[in-house]
PDB file of C-alpha atoms in Angstrom:
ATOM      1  CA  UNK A 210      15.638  92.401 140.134  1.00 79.00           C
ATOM      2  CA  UNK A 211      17.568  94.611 142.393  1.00 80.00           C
ATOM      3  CA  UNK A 212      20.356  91.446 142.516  1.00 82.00           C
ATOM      4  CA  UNK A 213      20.851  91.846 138.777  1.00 78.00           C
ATOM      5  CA  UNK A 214      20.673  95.631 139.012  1.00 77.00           C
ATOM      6  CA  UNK A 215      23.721  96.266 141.672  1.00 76.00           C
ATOM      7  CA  UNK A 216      25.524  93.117 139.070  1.00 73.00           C
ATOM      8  CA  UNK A 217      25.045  95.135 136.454  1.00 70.00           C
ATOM      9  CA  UNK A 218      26.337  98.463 137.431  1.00 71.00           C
ATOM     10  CA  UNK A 219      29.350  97.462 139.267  1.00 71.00           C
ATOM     11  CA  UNK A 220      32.251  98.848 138.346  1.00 66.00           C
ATOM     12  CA  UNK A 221      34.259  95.940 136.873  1.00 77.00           C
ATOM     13  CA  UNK A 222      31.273  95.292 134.571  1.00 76.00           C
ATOM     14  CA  UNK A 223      31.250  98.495 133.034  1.00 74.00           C
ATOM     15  CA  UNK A 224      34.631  98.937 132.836  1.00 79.00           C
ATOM     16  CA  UNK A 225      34.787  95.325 130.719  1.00 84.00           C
ATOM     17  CA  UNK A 226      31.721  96.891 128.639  1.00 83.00           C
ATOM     18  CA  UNK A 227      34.186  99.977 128.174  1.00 83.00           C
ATOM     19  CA  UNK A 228      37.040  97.724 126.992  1.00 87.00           C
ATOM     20  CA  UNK A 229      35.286  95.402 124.633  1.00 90.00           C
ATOM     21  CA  UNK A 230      33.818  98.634 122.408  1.00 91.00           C
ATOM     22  CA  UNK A 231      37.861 100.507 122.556  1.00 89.00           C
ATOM     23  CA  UNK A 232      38.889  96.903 121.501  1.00 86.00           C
ATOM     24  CA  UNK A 233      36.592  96.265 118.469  1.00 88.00           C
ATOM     25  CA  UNK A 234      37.180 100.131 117.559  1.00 89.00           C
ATOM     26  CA  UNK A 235      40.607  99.275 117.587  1.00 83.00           C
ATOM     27  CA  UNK A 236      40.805  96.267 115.668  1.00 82.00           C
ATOM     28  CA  UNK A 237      38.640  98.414 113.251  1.00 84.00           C
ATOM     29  CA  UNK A 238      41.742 100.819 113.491  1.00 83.00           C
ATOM     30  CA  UNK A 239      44.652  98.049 113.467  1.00 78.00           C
ATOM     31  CA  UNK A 240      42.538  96.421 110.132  1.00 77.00           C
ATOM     32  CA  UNK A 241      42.665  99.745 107.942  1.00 82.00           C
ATOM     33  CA  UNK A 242      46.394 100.301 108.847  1.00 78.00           C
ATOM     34  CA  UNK A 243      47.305  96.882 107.797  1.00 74.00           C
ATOM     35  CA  UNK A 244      45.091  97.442 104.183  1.00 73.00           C
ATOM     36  CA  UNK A 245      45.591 100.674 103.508  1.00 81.00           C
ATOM     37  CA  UNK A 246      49.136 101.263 104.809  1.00 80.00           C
ATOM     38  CA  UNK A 247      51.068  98.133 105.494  1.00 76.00           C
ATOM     39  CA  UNK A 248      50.259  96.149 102.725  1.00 71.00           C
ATOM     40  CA  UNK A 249      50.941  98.435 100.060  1.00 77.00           C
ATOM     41  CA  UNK A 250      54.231  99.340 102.253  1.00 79.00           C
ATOM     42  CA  UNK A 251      55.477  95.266 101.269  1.00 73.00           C
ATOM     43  CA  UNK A 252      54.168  95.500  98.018  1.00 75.00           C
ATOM     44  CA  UNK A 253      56.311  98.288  97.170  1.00 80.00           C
ATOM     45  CA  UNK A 254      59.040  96.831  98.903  1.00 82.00           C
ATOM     46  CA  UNK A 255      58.698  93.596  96.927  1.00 76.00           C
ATOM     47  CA  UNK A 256      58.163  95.310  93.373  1.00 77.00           C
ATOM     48  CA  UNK A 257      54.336  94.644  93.147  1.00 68.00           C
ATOM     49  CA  UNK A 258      51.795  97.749  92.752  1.00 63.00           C
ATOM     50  CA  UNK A 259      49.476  97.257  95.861  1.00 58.00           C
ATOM     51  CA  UNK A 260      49.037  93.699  96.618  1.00 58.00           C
ATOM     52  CA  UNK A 261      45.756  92.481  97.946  1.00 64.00           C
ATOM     53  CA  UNK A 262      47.026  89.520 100.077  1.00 78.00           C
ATOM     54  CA  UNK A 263      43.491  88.254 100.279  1.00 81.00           C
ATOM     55  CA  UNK A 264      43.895  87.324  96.435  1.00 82.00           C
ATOM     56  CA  UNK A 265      46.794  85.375  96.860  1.00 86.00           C
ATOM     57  CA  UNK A 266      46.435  81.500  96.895  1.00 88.00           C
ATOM     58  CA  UNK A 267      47.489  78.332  94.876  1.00 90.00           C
ATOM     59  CA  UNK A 268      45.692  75.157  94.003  1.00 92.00           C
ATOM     60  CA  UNK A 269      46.804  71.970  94.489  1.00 93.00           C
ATOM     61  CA  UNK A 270      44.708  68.733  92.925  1.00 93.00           C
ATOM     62  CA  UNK A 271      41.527  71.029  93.027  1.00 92.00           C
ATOM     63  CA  UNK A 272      41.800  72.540  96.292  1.00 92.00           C
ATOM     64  CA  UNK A 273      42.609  76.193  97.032  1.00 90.00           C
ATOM     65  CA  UNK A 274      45.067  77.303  99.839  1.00 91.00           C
ATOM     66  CA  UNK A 275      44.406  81.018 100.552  1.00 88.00           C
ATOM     67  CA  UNK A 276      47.709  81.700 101.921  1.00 89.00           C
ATOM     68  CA  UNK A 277      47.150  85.514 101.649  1.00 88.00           C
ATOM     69  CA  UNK A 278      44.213  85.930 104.144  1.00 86.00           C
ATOM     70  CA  UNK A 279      46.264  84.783 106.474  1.00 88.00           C
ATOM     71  CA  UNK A 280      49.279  87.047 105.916  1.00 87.00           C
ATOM     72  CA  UNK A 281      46.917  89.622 106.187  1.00 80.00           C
ATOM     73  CA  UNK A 282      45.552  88.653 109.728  1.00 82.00           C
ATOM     74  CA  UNK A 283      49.197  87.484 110.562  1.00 86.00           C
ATOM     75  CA  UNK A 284      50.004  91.011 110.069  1.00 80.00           C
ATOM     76  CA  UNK A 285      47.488  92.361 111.644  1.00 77.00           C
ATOM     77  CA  UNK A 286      47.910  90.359 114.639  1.00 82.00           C
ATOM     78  CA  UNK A 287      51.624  91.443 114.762  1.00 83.00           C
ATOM     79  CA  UNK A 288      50.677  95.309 114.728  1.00 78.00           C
ATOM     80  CA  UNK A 289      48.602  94.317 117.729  1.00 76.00           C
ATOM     81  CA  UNK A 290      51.065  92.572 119.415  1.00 81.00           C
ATOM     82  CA  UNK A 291      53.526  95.035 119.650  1.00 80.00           C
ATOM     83  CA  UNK A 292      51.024  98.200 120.310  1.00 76.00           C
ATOM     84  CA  UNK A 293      49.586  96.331 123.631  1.00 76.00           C
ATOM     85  CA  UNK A 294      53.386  95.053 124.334  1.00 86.00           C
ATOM     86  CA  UNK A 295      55.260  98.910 124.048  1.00 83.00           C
ATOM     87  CA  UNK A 296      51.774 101.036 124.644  1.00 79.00           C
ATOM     88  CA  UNK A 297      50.554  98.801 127.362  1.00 80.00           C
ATOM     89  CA  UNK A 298      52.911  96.024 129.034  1.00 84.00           C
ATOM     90  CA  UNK A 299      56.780  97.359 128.856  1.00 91.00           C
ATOM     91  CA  UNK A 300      55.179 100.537 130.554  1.00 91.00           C
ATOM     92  CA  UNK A 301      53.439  98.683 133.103  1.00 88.00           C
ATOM     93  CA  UNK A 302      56.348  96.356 134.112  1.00 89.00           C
ATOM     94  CA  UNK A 303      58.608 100.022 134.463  1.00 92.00           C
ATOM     95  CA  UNK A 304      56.004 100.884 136.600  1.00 89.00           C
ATOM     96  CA  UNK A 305      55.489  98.202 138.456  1.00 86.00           C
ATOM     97  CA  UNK A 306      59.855  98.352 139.100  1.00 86.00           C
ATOM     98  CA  UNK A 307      59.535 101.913 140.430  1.00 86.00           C
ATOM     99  CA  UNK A 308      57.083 101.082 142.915  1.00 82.00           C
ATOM    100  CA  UNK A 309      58.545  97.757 144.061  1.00 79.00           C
ATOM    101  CA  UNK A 310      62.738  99.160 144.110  1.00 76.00           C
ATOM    102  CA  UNK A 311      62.032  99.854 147.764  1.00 71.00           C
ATOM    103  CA  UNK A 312      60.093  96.990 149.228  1.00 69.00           C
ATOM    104  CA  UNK A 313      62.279  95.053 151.580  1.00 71.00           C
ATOM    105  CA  UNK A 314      62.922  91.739 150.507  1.00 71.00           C
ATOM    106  CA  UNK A 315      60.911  88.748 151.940  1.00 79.00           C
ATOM    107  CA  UNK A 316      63.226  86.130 150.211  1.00 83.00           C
ATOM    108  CA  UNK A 317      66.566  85.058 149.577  1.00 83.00           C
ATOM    109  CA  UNK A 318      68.291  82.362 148.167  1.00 86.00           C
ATOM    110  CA  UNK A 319      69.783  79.595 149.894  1.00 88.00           C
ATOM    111  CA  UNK A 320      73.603  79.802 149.262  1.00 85.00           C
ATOM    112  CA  UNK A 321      73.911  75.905 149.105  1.00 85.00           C
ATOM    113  CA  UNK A 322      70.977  74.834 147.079  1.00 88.00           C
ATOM    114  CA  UNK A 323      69.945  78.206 145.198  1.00 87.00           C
ATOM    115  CA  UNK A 324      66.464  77.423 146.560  1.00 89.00           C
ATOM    116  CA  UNK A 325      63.971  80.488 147.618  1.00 88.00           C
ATOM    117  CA  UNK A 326      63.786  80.928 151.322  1.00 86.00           C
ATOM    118  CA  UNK A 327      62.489  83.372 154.318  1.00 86.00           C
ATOM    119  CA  UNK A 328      64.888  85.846 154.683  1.00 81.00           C
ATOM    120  CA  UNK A 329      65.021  85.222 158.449  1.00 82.00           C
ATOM    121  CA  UNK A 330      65.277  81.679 158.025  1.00 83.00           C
ATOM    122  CA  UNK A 331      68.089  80.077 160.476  1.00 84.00           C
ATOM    123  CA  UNK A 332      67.679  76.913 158.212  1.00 87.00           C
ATOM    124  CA  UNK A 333      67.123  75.651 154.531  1.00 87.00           C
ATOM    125  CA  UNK A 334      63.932  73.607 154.195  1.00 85.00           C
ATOM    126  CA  UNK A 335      65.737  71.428 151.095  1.00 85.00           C
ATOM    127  CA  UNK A 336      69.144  70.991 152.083  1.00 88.00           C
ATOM    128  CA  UNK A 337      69.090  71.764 155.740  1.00 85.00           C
ATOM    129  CA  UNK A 338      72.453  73.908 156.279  1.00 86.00           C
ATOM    130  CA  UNK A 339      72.279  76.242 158.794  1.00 87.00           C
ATOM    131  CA  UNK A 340      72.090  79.660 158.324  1.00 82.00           C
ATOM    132  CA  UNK A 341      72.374  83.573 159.429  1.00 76.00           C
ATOM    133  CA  UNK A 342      69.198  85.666 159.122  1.00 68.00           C
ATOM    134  CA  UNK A 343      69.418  88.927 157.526  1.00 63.00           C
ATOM    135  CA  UNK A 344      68.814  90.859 160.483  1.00 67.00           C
ATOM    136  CA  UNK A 345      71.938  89.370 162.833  1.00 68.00           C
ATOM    137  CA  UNK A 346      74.516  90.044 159.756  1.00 67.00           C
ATOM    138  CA  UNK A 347      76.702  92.422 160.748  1.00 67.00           C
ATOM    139  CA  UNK A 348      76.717  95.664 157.982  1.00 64.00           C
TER     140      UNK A 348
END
């Protein structure tokens, strides 16, 4: 019982907990935007007085395509899409830049080949020309 305890309150467990509720609370949020904002955005946009996309579908021999759920959750998805991308990724990968514009590099490219090798490699492992390392170049 202890075991399952210490499993339970470790911090990576929790903090997935955490992220799971903010997401579905989100999603909650993301939904309402899309109905109660976006859609009736593109329906005035398009000339129609607030569009239910839900509603919209055709039938062919019998069988009914409801082509408008899915613009709703395609929209949706989109909205979500680019919140995580410019809320959550583009900042992260600035971020990630800053910290790494200083870090010496541990590779270079091999001017015969255009393979990745050591930086102090006196050799290419594909195409075997010889080479300087970095650190005997003259500045």
């Amino acid at each position: 019982m202890g075991g399952f305890k210490q499993f339970l309150l470790r911090g990576n467990i929790v903090e997935l907990a955490v992220a799971v509720i903010v997401g579905a609370t989100f999603s909650g949020l993301v939904q309402a935007l899309v109905t109660d904002l976006i859609t009736p955005l593109i329906g005035a946009i398009t000339g129609g007085k607030q569009p239910n996309f839900a509603n919209y579908s055709f039938t062919v021999n019998g069988s009914e395509f409801k082509y408008g759920d899915f613009l709703n959750h395609l929209i949706t998805f989109l909205i979500i899409a680019g919140v995580v991308y410019w809320l959550i990724v583009a900042p992260m990968v600035r971020l990630t830049q800053w910290f790494e514009r200083d870090k010496k590099a541990t590779t270079k490219e091999c001017p015969e080949c255009l393979s990745s090798i050591p930086a102090e490699a006196r050799r290419c492992a594909n195409c075997t020309v010889e080479l300087v390392p970095d650190s005997e170049k003259p500045r």
